[in-house]
PDB file of C-alpha atoms in Angstrom:
ATOM      1  CA  MET T   1     -17.886  54.198 -19.460  1.00  0.00           C
ATOM      2  CA  THR T   2     -21.646  53.996 -20.047  1.00  0.00           C
ATOM      3  CA  SER T   3     -23.352  50.618 -19.798  1.00  0.00           C
ATOM      4  CA  ILE T   4     -25.026  49.029 -22.813  1.00  0.00           C
ATOM      5  CA  PRO T   5     -28.087  46.870 -22.148  1.00  0.00           C
ATOM      6  CA  MET T   6     -28.088  43.464 -23.882  1.00  0.00           C
ATOM      7  CA  ASN T   7     -31.662  42.848 -24.952  1.00  0.00           C
ATOM      8  CA  GLY T   8     -33.016  39.575 -26.308  1.00  0.00           C
ATOM      9  CA  ARG T   9     -32.562  40.547 -29.945  1.00  0.00           C
ATOM     10  CA  LEU T  10     -28.930  41.436 -29.388  1.00  0.00           C
ATOM     11  CA  ILE T  11     -28.275  38.133 -27.637  1.00  0.00           C
ATOM     12  CA  VAL T  12     -29.840  36.185 -30.532  1.00  0.00           C
ATOM     13  CA  ARG T  13     -27.705  38.123 -33.026  1.00  0.00           C
ATOM     14  CA  LEU T  14     -24.612  37.496 -30.915  1.00  0.00           C
ATOM     15  CA  ILE T  15     -25.259  33.745 -30.730  1.00  0.00           C
ATOM     16  CA  ALA T  16     -25.930  33.653 -34.482  1.00  0.00           C
ATOM     17  CA  ALA T  17     -22.667  35.466 -35.265  1.00  0.00           C
ATOM     18  CA  ILE T  18     -20.666  33.119 -33.032  1.00  0.00           C
ATOM     19  CA  GLY T  19     -22.458  30.129 -34.568  1.00  0.00           C
ATOM     20  CA  VAL T  20     -21.524  31.165 -38.101  1.00  0.00           C
ATOM     21  CA  VAL T  21     -17.878  31.733 -37.128  1.00  0.00           C
ATOM     22  CA  LEU T  22     -17.836  28.299 -35.484  1.00  0.00           C
ATOM     23  CA  SER T  23     -19.397  26.744 -38.601  1.00  0.00           C
ATOM     24  CA  LEU T  24     -16.682  28.393 -40.687  1.00  0.00           C
ATOM     25  CA  LEU T  25     -14.041  26.822 -38.439  1.00  0.00           C
ATOM     26  CA  TYR T  26     -15.637  23.365 -38.454  1.00  0.00           C
ATOM     27  CA  ALA T  27     -15.974  23.478 -42.239  1.00  0.00           C
ATOM     28  CA  THR T  28     -12.368  24.390 -42.878  1.00  0.00           C
ATOM     29  CA  ALA T  29     -10.065  23.653 -39.930  1.00  0.00           C
ATOM     30  CA  ALA T  30      -8.947  20.104 -39.231  1.00  0.00           C
ATOM     31  CA  PRO T  31      -7.086  19.765 -35.940  1.00  0.00           C
ATOM     32  CA  SER T  32      -6.674  16.266 -34.511  1.00  0.00           C
ATOM     33  CA  ASP T  33      -7.634  16.674 -30.879  1.00  0.00           C
ATOM     34  CA  PHE T  34      -7.674  14.561 -27.770  1.00  0.00           C
ATOM     35  CA  THR T  35     -11.258  13.429 -28.353  1.00  0.00           C
ATOM     36  CA  THR T  36     -10.407  11.588 -31.577  1.00  0.00           C
ATOM     37  CA  ARG T  37      -9.870   7.850 -31.245  1.00  0.00           C
ATOM     38  CA  LYS T  38      -8.052   5.244 -33.209  1.00  0.00           C
ATOM     39  CA  ALA T  39     -10.468   3.384 -35.438  1.00  0.00           C
ATOM     40  CA  SER T  40     -10.865  -0.349 -35.394  1.00  0.00           C
ATOM     41  CA  THR T  41     -12.637  -2.475 -37.965  1.00  0.00           C
ATOM     42  CA  THR T  42     -15.830  -2.334 -35.922  1.00  0.00           C
ATOM     43  CA  GLU T  43     -15.758   1.410 -35.358  1.00  0.00           C
ATOM     44  CA  VAL T  44     -15.454   2.785 -38.870  1.00  0.00           C
ATOM     45  CA  ALA T  45     -17.795   2.318 -41.781  1.00  0.00           C
ATOM     46  CA  PRO T  46     -16.167   0.781 -44.870  1.00  0.00           C
TER      47      PRO T  46
ATOM     48  CA  VAL L   1     -13.875  17.618 -31.887  1.00  0.00           C
ATOM     49  CA  ILE L   2     -14.195  20.110 -29.044  1.00  0.00           C
ATOM     50  CA  VAL L   3     -10.886  21.907 -29.497  1.00  0.00           C
ATOM     51  CA  LEU L   4     -12.329  24.338 -32.077  1.00  0.00           C
ATOM     52  CA  PRO L   5     -15.085  25.737 -29.807  1.00  0.00           C
ATOM     53  CA  LEU L   6     -12.494  25.764 -27.035  1.00  0.00           C
ATOM     54  CA  ALA L   7     -10.123  27.873 -29.157  1.00  0.00           C
ATOM     55  CA  LEU L   8     -12.944  30.206 -30.238  1.00  0.00           C
ATOM     56  CA  ALA L   9     -14.160  30.569 -26.645  1.00  0.00           C
ATOM     57  CA  THR L  10     -10.634  31.449 -25.513  1.00  0.00           C
ATOM     58  CA  ILE L  11     -10.293  34.174 -28.172  1.00  0.00           C
ATOM     59  CA  LEU L  12     -13.775  35.519 -27.368  1.00  0.00           C
ATOM     60  CA  ALA L  13     -13.156  35.499 -23.618  1.00  0.00           C
ATOM     61  CA  ALA L  14      -9.900  37.423 -24.003  1.00  0.00           C
ATOM     62  CA  LEU L  15     -11.507  39.995 -26.304  1.00  0.00           C
ATOM     63  CA  THR L  16     -14.571  40.326 -24.059  1.00  0.00           C
ATOM     64  CA  ILE L  17     -12.382  40.985 -21.019  1.00  0.00           C
ATOM     65  CA  TRP L  18     -10.605  43.670 -23.056  1.00  0.00           C
ATOM     66  CA  THR L  19     -13.568  45.300 -24.791  1.00  0.00           C
ATOM     67  CA  GLY L  20     -16.365  44.565 -22.301  1.00  0.00           C
ATOM     68  CA  MET L  21     -20.019  44.693 -23.268  1.00  0.00           C
ATOM     69  CA  HIS L  22     -19.265  47.115 -26.112  1.00  0.00           C
ATOM     70  CA  GLY L  23     -17.266  44.436 -27.906  1.00  0.00           C
ATOM     71  CA  LEU L  24     -20.123  41.941 -27.662  1.00  0.00           C
ATOM     72  CA  VAL L  25     -22.580  44.494 -29.043  1.00  0.00           C
ATOM     73  CA  ARG L  26     -20.281  45.132 -31.987  1.00  0.00           C
ATOM     74  CA  LEU L  27     -19.905  41.372 -32.536  1.00  0.00           C
ATOM     75  CA  ALA L  28     -23.691  40.967 -32.541  1.00  0.00           C
ATOM     76  CA  HIS L  29     -23.739  43.354 -35.510  1.00  0.00           C
ATOM     77  CA  LEU L  30     -21.024  41.562 -37.488  1.00  0.00           C
ATOM     78  CA  PRO L  31     -22.221  42.124 -41.073  1.00  0.00           C
ATOM     79  CA  LEU L  32     -21.977  38.547 -42.353  1.00  0.00           C
ATOM     80  CA  GLN L  33     -23.365  37.958 -45.843  1.00  0.00           C
ATOM     81  CA  ARG L  34     -25.036  34.637 -46.783  1.00  0.00           C
ATOM     82  CA  PRO L  35     -24.198  32.946 -43.458  1.00  0.00           C
ATOM     83  CA  VAL L  36     -26.227  29.885 -44.465  1.00  0.00           C
ATOM     84  CA  TYR L  37     -23.404  28.873 -46.810  1.00  0.00           C
ATOM     85  CA  ALA L  38     -21.000  28.500 -43.867  1.00  0.00           C
ATOM     86  CA  VAL L  39     -23.547  26.377 -42.008  1.00  0.00           C
ATOM     87  CA  LEU L  40     -24.143  24.190 -45.088  1.00  0.00           C
ATOM     88  CA  ALA L  41     -20.376  23.816 -45.626  1.00  0.00           C
ATOM     89  CA  CYS L  42     -20.073  22.664 -42.028  1.00  0.00           C
ATOM     90  CA  ALA L  43     -22.940  20.182 -42.517  1.00  0.00           C
ATOM     91  CA  ALA L  44     -21.284  18.826 -45.674  1.00  0.00           C
ATOM     92  CA  GLN L  45     -18.301  17.780 -43.537  1.00  0.00           C
ATOM     93  CA  LEU L  46     -20.421  15.476 -41.373  1.00  0.00           C
ATOM     94  CA  PRO L  47     -20.364  12.448 -43.738  1.00  0.00           C
ATOM     95  CA  ASN L  48     -16.591  12.861 -43.980  1.00  0.00           C
ATOM     96  CA  VAL L  49     -16.137  13.069 -40.215  1.00  0.00           C
ATOM     97  CA  ILE L  50     -18.685  10.456 -39.145  1.00  0.00           C
ATOM     98  CA  GLY L  51     -19.007   7.989 -41.991  1.00  0.00           C
ATOM     99  CA  HIS L  52     -15.623   8.316 -43.722  1.00  0.00           C
ATOM    100  CA  THR L  53     -17.335   7.602 -47.049  1.00  0.00           C
ATOM    101  CA  ASN L  54     -16.790   9.486 -50.344  1.00  0.00           C
ATOM    102  CA  ARG L  55     -14.467  11.784 -48.474  1.00  0.00           C
ATOM    103  CA  SER L  56     -13.091  13.733 -51.441  1.00  0.00           C
ATOM    104  CA  GLU L  57     -16.564  14.403 -52.863  1.00  0.00           C
ATOM    105  CA  TRP L  58     -17.867  15.796 -49.581  1.00  0.00           C
ATOM    106  CA  VAL L  59     -14.745  17.934 -49.185  1.00  0.00           C
ATOM    107  CA  VAL L  60     -15.208  19.409 -52.678  1.00  0.00           C
ATOM    108  CA  LEU L  61     -18.863  20.187 -51.928  1.00  0.00           C
ATOM    109  CA  SER L  62     -17.936  21.790 -48.623  1.00  0.00           C
ATOM    110  CA  LEU L  63     -15.179  23.830 -50.272  1.00  0.00           C
ATOM    111  CA  GLY L  64     -17.595  25.093 -52.926  1.00  0.00           C
ATOM    112  CA  LEU L  65     -20.042  26.256 -50.278  1.00  0.00           C
ATOM    113  CA  ILE L  66     -17.389  27.902 -48.113  1.00  0.00           C
ATOM    114  CA  GLY L  67     -15.931  29.507 -51.250  1.00  0.00           C
ATOM    115  CA  VAL L  68     -19.247  31.274 -51.891  1.00  0.00           C
ATOM    116  CA  PHE L  69     -19.348  32.391 -48.248  1.00  0.00           C
ATOM    117  CA  CYS L  70     -15.795  33.757 -48.395  1.00  0.00           C
ATOM    118  CA  TRP L  71     -16.446  35.598 -51.673  1.00  0.00           C
ATOM    119  CA  GLN L  72     -19.584  37.189 -50.262  1.00  0.00           C
ATOM    120  CA  ASN L  73     -17.656  38.256 -47.154  1.00  0.00           C
ATOM    121  CA  ARG L  74     -14.358  39.137 -48.821  1.00  0.00           C
ATOM    122  CA  ALA L  75     -14.428  42.690 -47.442  1.00  0.00           C
ATOM    123  CA  LEU L  76     -14.358  41.525 -43.820  1.00  0.00           C
ATOM    124  CA  PRO L  77     -11.101  41.872 -41.846  1.00  0.00           C
ATOM    125  CA  GLY L  78      -9.085  38.671 -41.560  1.00  0.00           C
ATOM    126  CA  MET L  79     -10.724  37.073 -44.581  1.00  0.00           C
ATOM    127  CA  ARG L  80      -7.441  36.885 -46.533  1.00  0.00           C
ATOM    128  CA  LEU L  81      -5.827  34.923 -43.699  1.00  0.00           C
ATOM    129  CA  ILE L  82      -8.886  32.682 -43.521  1.00  0.00           C
ATOM    130  CA  VAL L  83      -8.761  32.002 -47.270  1.00  0.00           C
ATOM    131  CA  CYS L  84      -5.021  31.221 -47.010  1.00  0.00           C
ATOM    132  CA  GLY L  85      -5.810  28.669 -44.302  1.00  0.00           C
ATOM    133  CA  ILE L  86      -8.618  27.142 -46.346  1.00  0.00           C
ATOM    134  CA  VAL L  87      -6.374  26.805 -49.416  1.00  0.00           C
ATOM    135  CA  LEU L  88      -3.557  25.176 -47.416  1.00  0.00           C
ATOM    136  CA  ASN L  89      -5.893  22.695 -45.700  1.00  0.00           C
ATOM    137  CA  ALA L  90      -7.754  21.976 -48.939  1.00  0.00           C
ATOM    138  CA  ALA L  91      -4.486  21.273 -50.771  1.00  0.00           C
ATOM    139  CA  VAL L  92      -3.328  18.652 -48.300  1.00  0.00           C
ATOM    140  CA  ILE L  93      -6.780  17.098 -47.757  1.00  0.00           C
ATOM    141  CA  LEU L  94      -7.542  16.740 -51.465  1.00  0.00           C
ATOM    142  CA  SER L  95      -4.029  15.355 -52.062  1.00  0.00           C
ATOM    143  CA  ASN L  96      -4.755  12.602 -49.531  1.00  0.00           C
ATOM    144  CA  ASN L  97      -8.135  11.376 -50.782  1.00  0.00           C
ATOM    145  CA  GLY L  98     -10.204  13.657 -48.578  1.00  0.00           C
ATOM    146  CA  SER L  99      -8.468  13.113 -45.246  1.00  0.00           C
ATOM    147  CA  MET L 100      -6.055  15.265 -43.276  1.00  0.00           C
ATOM    148  CA  PRO L 101      -2.811  13.377 -42.565  1.00  0.00           C
ATOM    149  CA  VAL L 102      -1.755  13.528 -38.929  1.00  0.00           C
ATOM    150  CA  ALA L 103       1.810  12.679 -37.990  1.00  0.00           C
ATOM    151  CA  PRO L 104       2.056   9.686 -35.607  1.00  0.00           C
ATOM    152  CA  ALA L 105       4.536  11.580 -33.419  1.00  0.00           C
ATOM    153  CA  ALA L 106       2.176  14.552 -33.026  1.00  0.00           C
ATOM    154  CA  LEU L 107      -0.755  12.296 -32.226  1.00  0.00           C
ATOM    155  CA  ALA L 108       1.338  10.412 -29.680  1.00  0.00           C
ATOM    156  CA  GLN L 109       1.958  13.747 -27.911  1.00  0.00           C
ATOM    157  CA  VAL L 110      -1.782  14.497 -27.871  1.00  0.00           C
ATOM    158  CA  HIS L 111      -2.963  11.041 -26.786  1.00  0.00           C
ATOM    159  CA  GLY L 112       0.080  10.040 -24.783  1.00  0.00           C
ATOM    160  CA  THR L 113       0.278   6.690 -26.546  1.00  0.00           C
ATOM    161  CA  ALA L 114       2.142   5.363 -29.555  1.00  0.00           C
ATOM    162  CA  VAL L 115       0.010   5.200 -32.682  1.00  0.00           C
ATOM    163  CA  THR L 116       0.765   3.203 -35.788  1.00  0.00           C
ATOM    164  CA  ALA L 117       0.345   4.766 -39.212  1.00  0.00           C
ATOM    165  CA  ASP L 118      -2.464   4.244 -41.745  1.00  0.00           C
ATOM    166  CA  LEU L 119      -5.366   4.431 -39.309  1.00  0.00           C
ATOM    167  CA  PRO L 120      -8.398   6.695 -39.733  1.00  0.00           C
ATOM    168  CA  LEU L 121      -9.464   8.586 -36.617  1.00  0.00           C
ATOM    169  CA  GLN L 122     -13.029   8.546 -35.403  1.00  0.00           C
ATOM    170  CA  TRP L 123     -14.941  11.839 -35.286  1.00  0.00           C
ATOM    171  CA  SER L 124     -12.231  13.428 -37.372  1.00  0.00           C
ATOM    172  CA  LYS L 125     -11.203  14.305 -40.915  1.00  0.00           C
ATOM    173  CA  ALA L 126      -7.767  12.950 -40.078  1.00  0.00           C
ATOM    174  CA  ASN L 127      -5.921   9.810 -41.007  1.00  0.00           C
ATOM    175  CA  VAL L 128      -2.737   8.786 -39.218  1.00  0.00           C
ATOM    176  CA  MET L 129      -0.034   8.808 -41.908  1.00  0.00           C
ATOM    177  CA  ASP L 130       3.714   9.072 -41.651  1.00  0.00           C
ATOM    178  CA  ASP L 131       5.706  11.380 -43.882  1.00  0.00           C
ATOM    179  CA  THR L 132       6.581   8.646 -46.350  1.00  0.00           C
ATOM    180  CA  THR L 133       2.971   7.887 -47.248  1.00  0.00           C
ATOM    181  CA  ALA L 134       1.303  11.295 -46.820  1.00  0.00           C
ATOM    182  CA  ARG L 135       1.354  13.756 -49.680  1.00  0.00           C
ATOM    183  CA  LEU L 136       2.201  17.345 -48.717  1.00  0.00           C
ATOM    184  CA  ALA L 137       2.910  16.006 -45.221  1.00  0.00           C
ATOM    185  CA  TRP L 138       4.319  19.372 -44.132  1.00  0.00           C
ATOM    186  CA  LEU L 139       0.795  20.813 -44.458  1.00  0.00           C
ATOM    187  CA  GLY L 140      -0.732  18.064 -42.293  1.00  0.00           C
ATOM    188  CA  ASP L 141      -1.524  18.028 -38.569  1.00  0.00           C
ATOM    189  CA  ARG L 142       1.937  18.043 -36.989  1.00  0.00           C
ATOM    190  CA  PHE L 143       2.148  21.072 -34.653  1.00  0.00           C
ATOM    191  CA  VAL L 144       1.408  20.693 -30.931  1.00  0.00           C
ATOM    192  CA  LEU L 145       1.361  23.606 -28.492  1.00  0.00           C
ATOM    193  CA  PRO L 146       4.570  23.662 -26.426  1.00  0.00           C
ATOM    194  CA  ALA L 147       4.563  23.398 -22.615  1.00  0.00           C
ATOM    195  CA  PRO L 148       3.152  24.833 -20.370  1.00  0.00           C
ATOM    196  CA  PHE L 149       0.096  24.690 -22.669  1.00  0.00           C
ATOM    197  CA  PRO L 150      -1.754  21.370 -22.627  1.00  0.00           C
ATOM    198  CA  PRO L 151      -1.223  19.326 -25.833  1.00  0.00           C
ATOM    199  CA  LEU L 152      -4.916  19.317 -26.675  1.00  0.00           C
ATOM    200  CA  ALA L 153      -4.558  18.894 -30.424  1.00  0.00           C
ATOM    201  CA  ALA L 154      -2.246  18.545 -33.390  1.00  0.00           C
ATOM    202  CA  TRP L 155      -2.650  21.521 -35.732  1.00  0.00           C
ATOM    203  CA  SER L 156      -1.831  22.087 -39.380  1.00  0.00           C
ATOM    204  CA  LEU L 157      -0.313  25.230 -40.891  1.00  0.00           C
ATOM    205  CA  GLY L 158      -3.714  25.929 -42.462  1.00  0.00           C
ATOM    206  CA  ASP L 159      -5.371  25.714 -39.041  1.00  0.00           C
ATOM    207  CA  VAL L 160      -2.931  28.336 -37.746  1.00  0.00           C
ATOM    208  CA  PHE L 161      -3.828  30.730 -40.599  1.00  0.00           C
ATOM    209  CA  LEU L 162      -7.544  30.076 -40.009  1.00  0.00           C
ATOM    210  CA  LEU L 163      -7.344  30.843 -36.296  1.00  0.00           C
ATOM    211  CA  LEU L 164      -5.263  33.969 -36.954  1.00  0.00           C
ATOM    212  CA  GLY L 165      -7.848  35.102 -39.510  1.00  0.00           C
ATOM    213  CA  VAL L 166     -10.780  34.467 -37.186  1.00  0.00           C
ATOM    214  CA  GLY L 167      -8.867  36.181 -34.387  1.00  0.00           C
ATOM    215  CA  ARG L 168      -8.324  39.245 -36.583  1.00  0.00           C
ATOM    216  CA  LEU L 169     -11.983  39.211 -37.670  1.00  0.00           C
ATOM    217  CA  LEU L 170     -13.149  39.179 -34.050  1.00  0.00           C
ATOM    218  CA  LEU L 171     -10.511  41.659 -32.872  1.00  0.00           C
ATOM    219  CA  VAL L 172     -11.351  44.292 -35.507  1.00  0.00           C
ATOM    220  CA  THR L 173     -15.099  43.699 -35.173  1.00  0.00           C
ATOM    221  CA  MET L 174     -15.109  43.980 -31.392  1.00  0.00           C
ATOM    222  CA  THR L 175     -12.887  47.054 -31.172  1.00  0.00           C
ATOM    223  CA  ARG L 176     -14.229  49.295 -33.951  1.00  0.00           C
ATOM    224  CA  GLY L 177     -17.588  50.935 -34.570  1.00  0.00           C
ATOM    225  CA  ARG L 178     -20.013  53.187 -32.761  1.00  0.00           C
ATOM    226  CA  VAL L 179     -21.633  51.097 -30.073  1.00  0.00           C
ATOM    227  CA  HIS L 180     -24.589  53.313 -29.190  1.00  0.00           C
ATOM    228  CA  GLU L 181     -25.860  53.499 -32.755  1.00  0.00           C
ATOM    229  CA  LEU L 182     -25.556  49.709 -33.047  1.00  0.00           C
ATOM    230  CA  ALA L 183     -27.293  49.053 -29.746  1.00  0.00           C
ATOM    231  CA  ILE L 184     -30.211  51.296 -30.693  1.00  0.00           C
ATOM    232  CA  ALA L 185     -30.565  49.837 -34.205  1.00  0.00           C
TER     233      ALA L 185
END
């Protein structure tokens, strides 16, 4: 297998692609994970 | 909040181990159209997640933006699964005034503590609701990964479709295409 160099432009494009996929997930998926907390009257805006 | 990047990182790590550097080069050339719409749709969720105000309105705005993104990228692999997931999540969220109902039993598994119903969750689109008060409760957050996996989150059916769709998108993208032409371009 030949090696493929990852230059700066490729890395930027890779991060951008992953960022868009992550944005898609955050915009549409709604899992309730272990970092969520129960809200109290002082924690949540009305 | 962090379970989504965790899930994405797991899929990416598995595919990178399988495809190596070639897969990452192919992913860098993923031909996404109008990506700004996905970013804006994500931003439109912030008032819903942080402030819990005008939840339905923000959800509708976010859905409109992500709808444009999906239409522009309808030819990509996995997009049908992704749209199925979006429709399922949108149906249950809009039926419950802009919040995703999470079953108290599922949340108790995730947090390890008993949780009473009718409580909004911080940093989340979710609202703790039992099946008697939630509309379309079967589409809400109620699935937890079985042991030996850690119960990191409660997932909805729509979330499952979304992750399968994103998995297919990444799998097909990272395993097909001529790498050398892409790397030179």
